[in-house]
Short mmCIF file of C-alpha atoms and ligand atoms in Angstrom, two decimals:
data_model
loop_
_atom_site.label_atom_id
_atom_site.label_comp_id
_atom_site.label_asym_id
_atom_site.label_seq_id
_atom_site.Cartn_x
_atom_site.Cartn_y
_atom_site.Cartn_z
CA MET A 1 0.78 12.17 -26.52
CA PRO A 2 1.11 11.95 -22.63
CA ALA A 3 -1.89 10.61 -20.52
CA THR A 4 -3.09 14.27 -19.32
CA ARG A 5 -6.35 15.92 -20.19
CA LYS A 6 -7.77 18.91 -18.80
CA ASP A 7 -11.77 18.38 -19.21
CA ALA A 8 -12.23 14.81 -18.23
CA ASP A 9 -13.60 12.96 -15.42
CA VAL A 10 -12.66 9.71 -16.14
CA PRO A 11 -10.00 6.87 -14.93
CA PRO A 12 -6.72 6.97 -16.22
CA PRO A 13 -5.62 4.79 -18.95
CA ALA A 14 -4.87 1.41 -18.27
CA THR A 15 -1.94 -0.78 -19.40
CA ARG A 16 -3.23 -4.27 -20.26
CA GLY A 17 -2.29 -7.51 -17.72
CA LEU A 18 -3.32 -10.97 -17.64
CA PRO A 19 -6.62 -12.31 -16.36
CA TYR A 20 -6.91 -12.24 -12.84
CA PHE A 21 -3.13 -11.70 -12.12
CA GLY A 22 -2.54 -8.28 -13.83
CA CYS A 23 0.77 -6.97 -14.08
CA VAL A 24 2.09 -8.92 -10.94
CA ALA A 25 4.79 -10.92 -12.84
CA ALA A 26 6.61 -7.84 -14.48
CA LEU A 27 6.51 -6.14 -11.25
CA ARG A 28 7.99 -8.64 -9.59
CA ARG A 29 10.77 -9.48 -11.88
CA ASN A 30 11.60 -5.59 -12.32
CA PRO A 31 9.23 -2.82 -11.25
CA MET A 32 11.60 -0.43 -11.89
CA GLU A 33 12.13 -0.95 -15.45
CA PHE A 34 8.71 -2.00 -15.92
CA PHE A 35 7.48 1.37 -14.47
CA GLN A 36 10.12 3.29 -16.78
CA ARG A 37 8.37 1.22 -19.91
CA LEU A 38 5.35 2.29 -19.14
CA ALA A 39 6.57 6.01 -18.22
CA VAL A 40 7.85 6.16 -21.74
CA ARG A 41 4.82 4.62 -23.41
CA PHE A 42 1.62 6.50 -21.41
CA GLY A 43 3.56 9.48 -20.12
CA GLY A 44 1.44 11.36 -17.44
CA ILE A 45 -0.52 8.70 -15.36
CA THR A 46 -1.38 4.96 -16.10
CA ARG A 47 -3.51 2.46 -14.39
CA VAL A 48 -1.42 -1.02 -13.54
CA PRO A 49 -3.92 -3.86 -13.02
CA LEU A 50 -2.90 -5.89 -10.40
CA GLN A 51 -3.91 -9.47 -8.67
CA ALA A 52 -7.58 -9.71 -8.10
CA GLY A 53 -9.00 -6.88 -9.52
CA ARG A 54 -6.52 -4.33 -7.50
CA SER A 55 -4.60 -1.32 -9.20
CA LEU A 56 -2.24 0.75 -8.58
CA PHE A 57 -1.75 4.48 -10.55
CA LEU A 58 1.77 5.24 -11.74
CA VAL A 59 2.16 8.89 -11.78
CA SER A 60 5.21 9.71 -13.96
CA GLU A 61 5.13 13.17 -15.61
CA PRO A 62 6.96 15.91 -13.48
CA ARG A 63 3.98 18.44 -13.64
CA LEU A 64 1.46 15.76 -12.27
CA ILE A 65 3.79 14.71 -9.42
CA LYS A 66 3.64 18.38 -8.25
CA GLU A 67 -0.30 17.65 -8.27
CA LEU A 68 -0.16 14.34 -6.21
CA LEU A 69 2.71 15.78 -3.76
CA LEU A 70 2.03 19.16 -3.59
CA ASP A 71 -1.20 20.70 -4.90
CA HIS A 72 -3.32 17.78 -3.81
CA ARG A 73 -1.22 16.38 -0.84
CA ALA A 74 -4.39 16.89 1.75
CA ARG A 75 -5.37 13.92 -0.19
CA PHE A 76 -3.02 11.56 0.30
CA VAL A 77 -1.19 9.73 3.07
CA LYS A 78 1.68 7.77 2.95
CA ASN A 79 1.24 4.17 2.04
CA THR A 80 1.62 1.73 5.41
CA ARG A 81 0.10 -1.36 4.15
CA TYR A 82 3.35 -3.29 4.65
CA PRO A 83 3.54 -5.25 8.48
CA ALA A 84 7.49 -5.38 8.66
CA MET A 85 8.03 -1.72 8.06
CA GLN A 86 5.33 -0.78 10.52
CA ARG A 87 7.09 -3.90 12.85
CA LEU A 88 10.71 -2.17 11.89
CA LEU A 89 10.07 1.65 12.25
CA GLY A 90 6.99 1.92 14.20
CA GLN A 91 5.32 5.29 14.21
CA GLY A 92 8.24 7.33 13.42
CA LEU A 93 8.78 10.20 11.27
CA LEU A 94 8.61 8.40 8.00
CA LEU A 95 5.30 6.32 8.56
CA SER A 96 3.10 8.31 11.03
CA GLU A 97 0.37 10.90 9.97
CA GLY A 98 -1.55 13.82 11.00
CA GLU A 99 -0.66 15.86 14.45
CA ALA A 100 1.74 13.09 15.77
CA TRP A 101 4.02 13.73 12.27
CA ARG A 102 3.75 17.34 12.55
CA ARG A 103 4.98 17.38 16.29
CA GLN A 104 7.71 14.77 15.48
CA ARG A 105 9.08 16.65 12.48
CA LEU A 106 8.84 19.97 14.17
CA LEU A 107 10.83 19.01 17.21
CA THR A 108 13.60 17.18 15.00
CA GLN A 109 13.89 19.56 12.09
CA PRO A 110 16.08 22.03 13.92
CA ALA A 111 18.83 19.21 14.03
CA PHE A 112 18.85 19.19 10.20
CA LYS A 113 19.08 22.93 9.62
CA PRO A 114 22.21 23.75 7.70
CA SER A 115 23.58 25.58 10.38
CA GLU A 116 23.15 23.17 13.02
CA LEU A 117 24.71 20.71 10.37
CA LYS A 118 27.53 22.87 9.63
CA ARG A 119 28.69 22.21 13.30
CA GLN A 120 28.56 18.34 12.65
CA VAL A 121 31.02 18.10 9.33
CA ASP A 122 34.48 18.27 11.72
CA TRP A 123 33.59 15.22 13.41
CA MET A 124 32.12 13.57 10.63
CA SER A 125 35.09 14.55 8.44
CA CYS A 126 37.36 12.82 11.13
CA TYR A 127 35.57 9.79 11.38
CA VAL A 128 35.29 8.99 8.10
CA ALA A 129 39.20 9.32 7.92
CA ARG A 130 39.46 7.06 10.52
CA PHE A 131 37.22 4.53 9.02
CA LEU A 132 39.05 4.55 5.33
CA ALA A 133 42.46 4.20 7.41
CA ARG A 134 41.38 0.39 7.35
CA TRP A 135 41.21 0.08 3.46
CA SER A 136 44.73 0.18 3.37
CA VAL A 137 45.15 -3.55 4.24
CA HIS A 138 42.98 -3.93 0.71
CA ALA A 139 45.21 -1.93 -1.11
CA ARG A 140 47.91 -3.61 0.18
CA SER A 141 47.19 -7.07 -0.03
CA GLY A 142 44.98 -6.59 -3.55
CA GLN A 143 42.39 -8.28 -1.70
CA ALA A 144 38.95 -7.01 -2.75
CA LEU A 145 36.83 -4.78 -0.69
CA ASP A 146 32.91 -5.47 -0.21
CA ALA A 147 32.01 -2.30 -0.74
CA GLU A 148 28.37 -2.60 -0.19
CA LEU A 149 28.93 -3.77 3.20
CA GLU A 150 31.64 -1.29 3.96
CA PHE A 151 29.64 1.82 2.96
CA LEU A 152 26.88 0.21 5.32
CA ARG A 153 29.43 0.12 8.36
CA LEU A 154 30.52 3.99 7.40
CA THR A 155 27.34 5.51 7.26
CA GLN A 156 25.88 3.47 9.70
CA LEU A 157 28.73 4.52 12.59
CA LEU A 158 27.94 8.67 11.18
CA ALA A 159 23.90 8.07 11.07
CA GLY A 160 24.73 6.26 14.56
CA VAL A 161 26.51 9.14 16.17
CA LEU A 162 24.39 11.50 14.73
CA VAL A 163 21.17 10.06 16.25
CA VAL A 164 21.97 9.06 19.73
CA GLY A 165 25.79 10.36 20.48
CA PRO A 166 29.17 8.95 20.57
CA ARG A 167 28.02 6.28 22.67
CA PHE A 168 27.00 4.65 19.52
CA GLU A 169 30.64 3.55 18.84
CA ALA A 170 30.49 1.18 21.38
CA GLU A 171 27.61 -0.88 19.97
CA ALA A 172 28.30 -0.03 16.34
CA GLU A 173 29.08 -3.85 15.72
CA GLU A 174 26.01 -5.20 17.28
CA MET A 175 23.56 -2.89 15.30
CA PHE A 176 25.73 -3.65 12.28
CA ARG A 177 25.06 -7.31 13.34
CA ILE A 178 21.14 -6.78 13.87
CA SER A 179 20.50 -4.50 10.89
CA GLU A 180 22.44 -7.56 8.59
CA ALA A 181 19.90 -10.17 10.65
CA ILE A 182 16.79 -7.44 9.57
CA LYS A 183 18.17 -7.28 5.97
CA HIS A 184 18.48 -11.18 5.38
CA ALA A 185 14.98 -11.71 7.17
CA TRP A 186 13.30 -9.20 5.32
CA PRO A 187 9.99 -10.41 3.22
CA ALA A 188 10.64 -11.40 -0.18
CA PRO A 189 7.91 -9.80 -2.64
CA PRO A 190 4.89 -12.85 -2.16
CA ARG A 191 4.71 -15.80 -4.68
CA GLY A 192 1.27 -16.00 -4.65
CA ILE A 193 -1.79 -15.86 -2.08
CA LEU A 194 -0.84 -18.74 0.20
CA ALA A 195 2.86 -17.31 0.34
CA GLY A 196 2.22 -15.98 3.68
CA PHE A 197 1.07 -19.75 4.99
CA ARG A 198 4.76 -21.21 3.37
CA LYS A 199 7.55 -22.34 5.63
CA PRO A 200 10.24 -20.10 4.35
CA ALA A 201 7.86 -17.25 5.05
CA ARG A 202 6.90 -18.35 8.32
CA GLU A 203 10.80 -19.00 9.28
CA ARG A 204 11.58 -15.33 8.09
CA ALA A 205 8.95 -13.95 10.03
CA VAL A 206 10.58 -15.51 13.19
CA ARG A 207 13.96 -14.61 12.36
CA LEU A 208 12.56 -10.91 11.68
CA GLU A 209 11.02 -10.66 15.19
CA GLN A 210 14.25 -11.91 16.96
CA ALA A 211 16.18 -9.15 15.13
CA CYS A 212 13.80 -6.88 15.60
CA GLY A 213 13.48 -7.55 19.62
CA ASP A 214 17.24 -7.27 19.86
CA LEU A 215 17.09 -3.83 18.06
CA ASP A 216 14.26 -2.72 20.46
CA ARG A 217 16.68 -4.12 23.54
CA LEU A 218 19.78 -2.21 22.06
CA VAL A 219 17.89 1.10 21.61
CA GLN A 220 16.16 0.91 24.87
CA HIS A 221 19.61 0.70 26.35
CA PHE A 222 20.56 4.08 24.45
CA ILE A 223 17.10 5.86 25.74
CA ASP A 224 18.38 4.83 29.37
CA GLN A 225 21.79 5.99 29.08
CA GLN A 226 20.29 9.49 27.51
CA ARG A 227 17.49 9.87 30.00
CA LYS A 228 20.73 10.24 32.61
CA GLY A 229 22.68 12.15 30.57
CA THR A 230 22.77 15.85 29.08
CA ALA A 231 21.18 16.84 25.75
CA GLU A 232 24.69 18.04 24.45
CA GLU A 233 25.96 14.37 24.79
CA GLY A 234 22.76 12.80 23.51
CA GLY A 235 22.61 13.54 19.45
CA ILE A 236 19.23 13.64 17.89
CA LEU A 237 17.80 11.56 20.66
CA GLY A 238 19.02 14.29 23.23
CA THR A 239 17.67 17.01 21.74
CA LEU A 240 14.24 15.35 21.20
CA ILE A 241 14.15 14.50 25.05
CA ALA A 242 14.79 18.10 26.18
CA GLY A 243 12.57 19.22 23.38
CA SER A 244 9.57 17.03 24.37
CA ARG A 245 10.04 18.18 27.80
CA LYS A 246 10.23 21.71 27.53
CA GLU A 247 6.71 21.53 25.57
CA GLY A 248 5.19 19.65 28.56
CA ARG A 249 4.57 16.47 26.75
CA PRO A 250 7.72 14.20 27.20
CA PHE A 251 8.01 11.36 24.54
CA SER A 252 7.43 7.83 25.91
CA ASP A 253 9.97 5.31 25.56
CA GLN A 254 8.10 3.91 22.87
CA GLU A 255 7.79 7.22 20.72
CA LEU A 256 12.01 7.92 21.24
CA ARG A 257 12.35 4.33 19.96
CA ASP A 258 10.47 4.62 16.55
CA GLN A 259 12.09 8.25 15.99
CA VAL A 260 15.81 6.97 16.96
CA VAL A 261 14.68 3.72 14.73
CA THR A 262 13.44 5.55 12.04
CA LEU A 263 16.30 8.28 11.70
CA PHE A 264 18.57 5.32 11.80
CA PHE A 265 17.59 3.13 9.49
CA ALA A 266 16.10 6.15 6.48
CA GLY A 267 19.61 7.73 7.36
CA TYR A 268 22.15 5.15 6.69
CA GLU A 269 20.65 2.35 4.25
CA THR A 270 19.85 5.57 1.55
CA SER A 271 23.22 7.11 2.07
CA ALA A 272 25.30 3.51 1.76
CA ALA A 273 23.32 2.60 -1.57
CA SER A 274 24.51 6.41 -2.84
CA MET A 275 28.00 5.61 -2.12
CA CYS A 276 27.97 2.11 -3.54
CA TRP A 277 26.83 3.19 -6.76
CA THR A 278 28.47 6.44 -7.21
CA HIS A 279 31.91 4.82 -6.79
CA TYR A 280 30.97 2.05 -9.09
CA LEU A 281 29.87 5.12 -11.63
CA LEU A 282 33.32 6.23 -11.32
CA ALA A 283 35.26 3.39 -11.21
CA THR A 284 33.41 2.72 -14.97
CA HIS A 285 33.84 6.69 -16.30
CA PRO A 286 37.50 7.20 -15.89
CA LEU A 287 37.33 11.09 -17.57
CA VAL A 288 34.95 11.85 -15.04
CA ARG A 289 37.08 10.25 -12.13
CA ASP A 290 40.43 11.78 -13.22
CA ARG A 291 38.47 15.21 -13.08
CA LEU A 292 37.14 14.79 -9.76
CA LEU A 293 40.55 13.52 -8.45
CA ARG A 294 41.73 16.91 -10.00
CA GLU A 295 39.32 18.84 -8.20
CA VAL A 296 39.93 17.28 -4.70
CA ASP A 297 43.88 17.28 -5.24
CA GLU A 298 43.43 21.23 -6.34
CA GLN A 299 40.81 21.83 -3.41
CA LEU A 300 42.16 19.69 -0.56
CA GLY A 301 45.25 18.29 -1.28
CA THR A 302 46.10 15.92 1.75
CA ARG A 303 44.18 17.95 4.13
CA THR A 304 41.04 16.56 6.03
CA PRO A 305 37.90 18.48 4.50
CA THR A 306 36.09 21.04 6.10
CA GLY A 307 32.49 22.64 5.98
CA GLU A 308 33.99 25.33 3.49
CA ASP A 309 36.19 22.99 1.29
CA LEU A 310 32.80 21.32 0.53
CA GLU A 311 31.21 24.29 -0.91
CA ARG A 312 34.22 24.69 -3.38
CA LEU A 313 34.04 21.13 -4.48
CA SER A 314 31.30 21.86 -7.45
CA TYR A 315 32.33 19.02 -9.75
CA LEU A 316 32.05 16.39 -7.16
CA GLU A 317 28.51 17.60 -6.27
CA GLN A 318 27.73 17.52 -9.56
CA VAL A 319 28.70 13.80 -9.87
CA LEU A 320 27.07 12.98 -6.66
CA GLN A 321 23.69 14.64 -7.93
CA GLU A 322 23.63 12.48 -11.43
CA SER A 323 24.69 9.48 -9.34
CA LEU A 324 21.54 10.13 -7.51
CA ARG A 325 19.51 10.78 -10.63
CA ILE A 326 20.24 6.96 -12.27
CA TYR A 327 20.84 5.33 -9.03
CA SER A 328 18.17 6.99 -7.10
CA PRO A 329 18.61 5.02 -3.59
CA ILE A 330 14.77 5.25 -2.68
CA HIS A 331 13.34 3.92 -6.26
CA SER A 332 9.25 4.75 -5.52
CA LEU A 333 7.24 6.40 -3.50
CA SER A 334 3.56 5.25 -2.89
CA ARG A 335 0.64 7.36 -1.72
CA VAL A 336 -2.71 6.09 -0.97
CA ALA A 337 -5.42 8.61 -1.82
CA THR A 338 -8.38 9.37 1.44
CA ALA A 339 -10.68 11.12 -1.21
CA GLU A 340 -11.49 10.97 -4.83
CA CYS A 341 -8.73 12.95 -6.32
CA PRO A 342 -8.10 14.54 -9.89
CA VAL A 343 -4.57 14.04 -11.36
CA GLY A 344 -3.64 15.38 -14.98
CA GLY A 345 -7.31 15.87 -15.62
CA PHE A 346 -7.99 12.12 -14.85
CA LYS A 347 -10.27 11.18 -11.63
CA LEU A 348 -8.34 8.90 -9.24
CA PRO A 349 -10.84 6.86 -6.80
CA LYS A 350 -10.34 7.22 -3.04
CA ASP A 351 -8.20 4.47 -1.91
CA ALA A 352 -6.42 4.61 -4.75
CA THR A 353 -2.51 3.51 -4.45
CA ALA A 354 -0.34 6.50 -6.42
CA VAL A 355 3.37 5.48 -6.96
CA VAL A 356 5.86 7.51 -8.25
CA SER A 357 8.74 5.93 -9.90
CA LEU A 358 11.95 8.16 -9.07
CA TYR A 359 13.93 5.50 -11.30
CA ALA A 360 11.31 6.43 -14.25
CA THR A 361 10.92 9.99 -13.59
CA HIS A 362 14.47 10.60 -13.65
CA ARG A 363 15.02 8.75 -16.88
CA LEU A 364 12.19 10.48 -19.04
CA PRO A 365 13.97 11.63 -22.28
CA GLU A 366 12.11 14.67 -22.69
CA HIS A 367 13.85 16.00 -19.37
CA TRP A 368 17.04 13.71 -19.81
CA PRO A 369 18.61 13.45 -23.23
CA ASP A 370 20.00 9.82 -23.55
CA PRO A 371 18.80 8.56 -19.79
CA GLU A 372 21.32 6.17 -19.07
CA ARG A 373 24.30 8.04 -19.45
CA PHE A 374 26.26 9.29 -16.62
CA ASP A 375 26.71 12.71 -17.50
CA PRO A 376 27.57 15.46 -14.38
CA GLU A 377 27.13 18.22 -16.77
CA ARG A 378 23.58 17.38 -16.57
CA PHE A 379 23.82 19.23 -13.35
CA THR A 380 25.70 22.76 -14.40
CA PRO A 381 23.75 25.82 -12.70
CA GLN A 382 23.19 26.51 -16.06
CA ALA A 383 21.56 22.97 -17.10
CA CYS A 384 19.88 23.18 -13.52
CA ALA A 385 18.08 26.28 -14.25
CA ALA A 386 16.66 25.11 -17.68
CA ARG A 387 15.25 22.30 -16.34
CA TYR A 388 11.26 21.86 -14.59
CA SER A 389 12.74 21.30 -11.19
CA LEU A 390 10.49 18.38 -10.36
CA ALA A 391 12.18 16.55 -13.20
CA TYR A 392 14.88 15.70 -10.22
CA ILE A 393 13.70 14.48 -6.93
CA PRO A 394 16.04 11.90 -5.20
CA PHE A 395 14.65 13.37 -1.94
CA ALA A 396 11.03 13.57 -2.67
CA VAL A 397 9.34 17.23 -2.67
CA GLY A 398 6.62 18.57 -0.52
CA HIS A 399 5.72 18.45 3.32
CA ARG A 400 6.67 14.40 3.28
CA ASN A 401 10.30 15.36 1.32
CA CYS A 402 13.12 13.94 2.95
CA ILE A 403 14.32 15.55 6.37
CA GLY A 404 18.18 14.66 5.97
CA GLY A 405 18.47 15.50 2.15
CA THR A 406 21.32 18.48 3.30
CA LEU A 407 23.07 15.94 5.48
CA ALA A 408 23.29 13.38 2.62
CA MET A 409 24.53 15.51 0.52
CA ILE A 410 27.28 16.63 3.24
CA GLU A 411 27.84 13.26 4.28
CA GLY A 412 28.33 11.96 0.64
CA LYS A 413 30.87 14.58 -0.49
CA LEU A 414 32.75 13.82 2.83
CA ILE A 415 32.94 10.21 1.80
CA LEU A 416 33.68 10.75 -2.00
CA ALA A 417 36.26 13.20 -1.29
CA GLN A 418 38.26 11.78 1.10
CA VAL A 419 38.12 8.37 -0.60
CA ALA A 420 39.52 10.29 -3.48
CA GLN A 421 42.51 11.75 -1.49
CA ARG A 422 43.43 8.27 -0.58
CA TYR A 423 42.50 5.40 -3.23
CA LEU A 424 40.97 4.47 -6.54
CA LEU A 425 38.35 2.22 -6.52
CA ASP A 426 37.58 -0.69 -9.43
CA VAL A 427 35.24 -2.93 -9.90
CA ALA A 428 36.55 -6.35 -9.00
CA PRO A 429 37.01 -8.99 -12.04
CA GLY A 430 33.77 -11.27 -12.41
CA GLN A 431 31.30 -8.67 -10.25
CA ARG A 432 27.96 -8.96 -11.81
CA ILE A 433 26.20 -5.73 -11.88
CA GLU A 434 22.43 -5.35 -11.64
CA ALA A 435 20.32 -3.17 -9.86
CA MET A 436 17.92 -4.59 -7.56
CA ALA A 437 14.74 -2.85 -6.14
CA ALA A 438 14.71 -3.51 -2.67
CA THR A 439 13.65 -1.22 0.32
CA THR A 440 16.58 0.93 -1.45
CA MET A 441 17.95 0.21 -4.97
CA ARG A 442 20.84 -2.22 -4.15
CA PRO A 443 23.54 -4.19 -6.22
CA ARG A 444 22.06 -7.47 -6.63
CA HIS A 445 25.20 -9.46 -6.26
CA GLY A 446 27.15 -7.02 -3.80
CA MET A 447 29.94 -4.82 -4.85
CA ARG A 448 33.33 -6.25 -4.84
CA MET A 449 36.30 -3.67 -5.76
CA LEU A 450 39.89 -3.80 -5.60
CA VAL A 451 41.58 -0.71 -4.07
CA ARG A 452 44.85 1.06 -5.04
CA ALA A 453 46.66 3.42 -2.84
CA ARG A 454 47.18 6.95 -4.70
CA GLU A 455 50.31 8.37 -5.20
CA ASN A 456 50.07 10.70 -2.31
CA GLN A 457 50.78 8.41 0.50
CA MET A 458 47.37 9.31 2.14
CA GLY A 459 45.96 5.84 1.60
CA ARG A 460 48.88 3.89 2.62
C1 HEM B 28 21.41 9.64 -0.34
C2 HEM B 28 20.54 9.91 1.01
C3 HEM B 28 19.23 9.83 0.90
C4 HEM B 28 18.19 9.64 -0.09
C5 HEM B 28 18.36 9.30 -1.34
C6 HEM B 28 16.89 9.91 0.82
C7 HEM B 28 15.35 9.53 0.11
C8 HEM B 28 14.19 9.85 1.11
C9 HEM B 28 12.69 9.91 0.20
C10 HEM B 28 12.77 9.70 -1.18
C11 HEM B 28 12.37 10.11 1.25
C12 HEM B 28 10.60 10.43 0.69
C13 HEM B 28 10.20 8.97 1.28
C14 HEM B 28 8.53 8.95 0.82
O1 HEM B 28 7.78 9.89 0.65
O2 HEM B 28 8.19 7.79 0.81
C15 HEM B 28 12.92 10.38 2.23
C16 HEM B 28 12.25 10.52 3.65
C17 HEM B 28 13.15 10.66 4.95
N1 HEM B 28 14.41 10.40 5.09
FE1 HEM B 28 15.51 10.59 3.73
N2 HEM B 28 17.18 10.08 2.38
C18 HEM B 28 18.59 10.17 2.37
C19 HEM B 28 19.13 10.33 3.34
C20 HEM B 28 18.56 10.34 4.51
C21 HEM B 28 19.11 10.79 6.01
C22 HEM B 28 20.95 10.96 6.12
C23 HEM B 28 18.05 10.97 6.90
C24 HEM B 28 18.18 11.00 8.49
C25 HEM B 28 19.23 11.04 9.32
C26 HEM B 28 17.01 10.83 6.42
C27 HEM B 28 15.75 10.89 6.96
C28 HEM B 28 14.50 10.73 6.19
C29 HEM B 28 13.15 10.69 7.09
C30 HEM B 28 13.18 10.69 8.53
C31 HEM B 28 12.22 10.82 5.75
C32 HEM B 28 10.51 10.86 6.45
C33 HEM B 28 10.80 12.37 6.30
C34 HEM B 28 8.85 12.70 6.62
O3 HEM B 28 8.03 12.13 6.46
O4 HEM B 28 8.98 13.70 7.42
N3 HEM B 28 17.14 10.37 4.74
N4 HEM B 28 14.11 10.19 2.26
#
């Protein structure tokens, strides 16, 4: 029986853990699989004991996710208890709350309207085509491609130009260096109560601060340039400066910095992870790949795709959706209760941390039979209509949903289609594949892939 009830005023059922340490070890080993096991065993909601008497509450059942993220949304705030995340993103859209968040969202939202995004497709398509040309060297030499790094570079380029305009290109390499430095200095999950005082943690903190300092300087350079330029040339940054001036409350440099960094990091890392996993799935499911190639050949041939073309690539879209189910780049969401709150008929105390594991919910057998199977047929219009919509939330739901969801789908389709036009990617021999729960779901051992040019000459 799923853990939901209508008439109770009691805490949710709890899973057992070790004295004092609770379930910390299982969570560190593999939080995604741990949450999945709990979701299958307990259903709707479970209390998970952590270290020193603390707990979190895992909310898995889609109807309870609706209660948490939609019906009772006013009683929850984002979980901002991670100092490194605060340092990197500041008070941008992802972490801010209340009036500050509302104002930013209202001023940023127009840039993500479908009609506005349609205007961006042509330049994005050209950038993708230009970027993919560099893979022909790998196709000729047979040398494996580091697909994870390549997709990071490509999605950074697209996110950077979108956020600060074409001037990003001149700084793309520097931004890549900084973001890699941040990734490698990012705090590892604490290994005990003294973790923060140990040497590696201190060294990492120093390196993280250096990289964030470099980032601040680079973003300030973009802001200074844009303050001298026109709104048209400055991407979303230009729109934010112009929009906030028009309201009579111009954003400060700090506010602009936080917004630029948030949009950039939220935009590229997730999209890169999605591309990496989708190409892995295609490489390991030849029948799906053949069907996708046929659709791309029929609909596009060797033409650079336009916005209208993308709408016709329906099977490709299903492939992307199914990939986002199995490998959701954001594998979990976390909220903190500002007041006691009922969820599924159980009582969540004030200050409780509620976690939604997209990884677990996207694998609930009652919504996703044979959940590990990669099957794009799950996303035909008929199959989607027959399913409860909140069983699938790669971009979250509610007022704090992903502002870039539509953009991410456009970008993903552009990249998938143009890779398919030119190349076949296969997992390199000896490459170990394991999903790891970092800030996004990454391949723990990287993703080296072999590139073959297709017969149509595009990838030569
Ligand atoms: C496949 C790609 C993407 C996935 C899977 C994804 C997923 C998500 C999810 C699940 C959230 C909610 C996080 C939470 O509640 O804690 C979110 C929020 C957000 N995403 Fe995305 N995202 C993607 C691409 C993008 C892109 C391309 C952009 C912008 C360029 C973007 C910008 C944001 C921002 C700013 C937020 C915070 C919104 C707010 O709180 O108002 N994302 N994303």
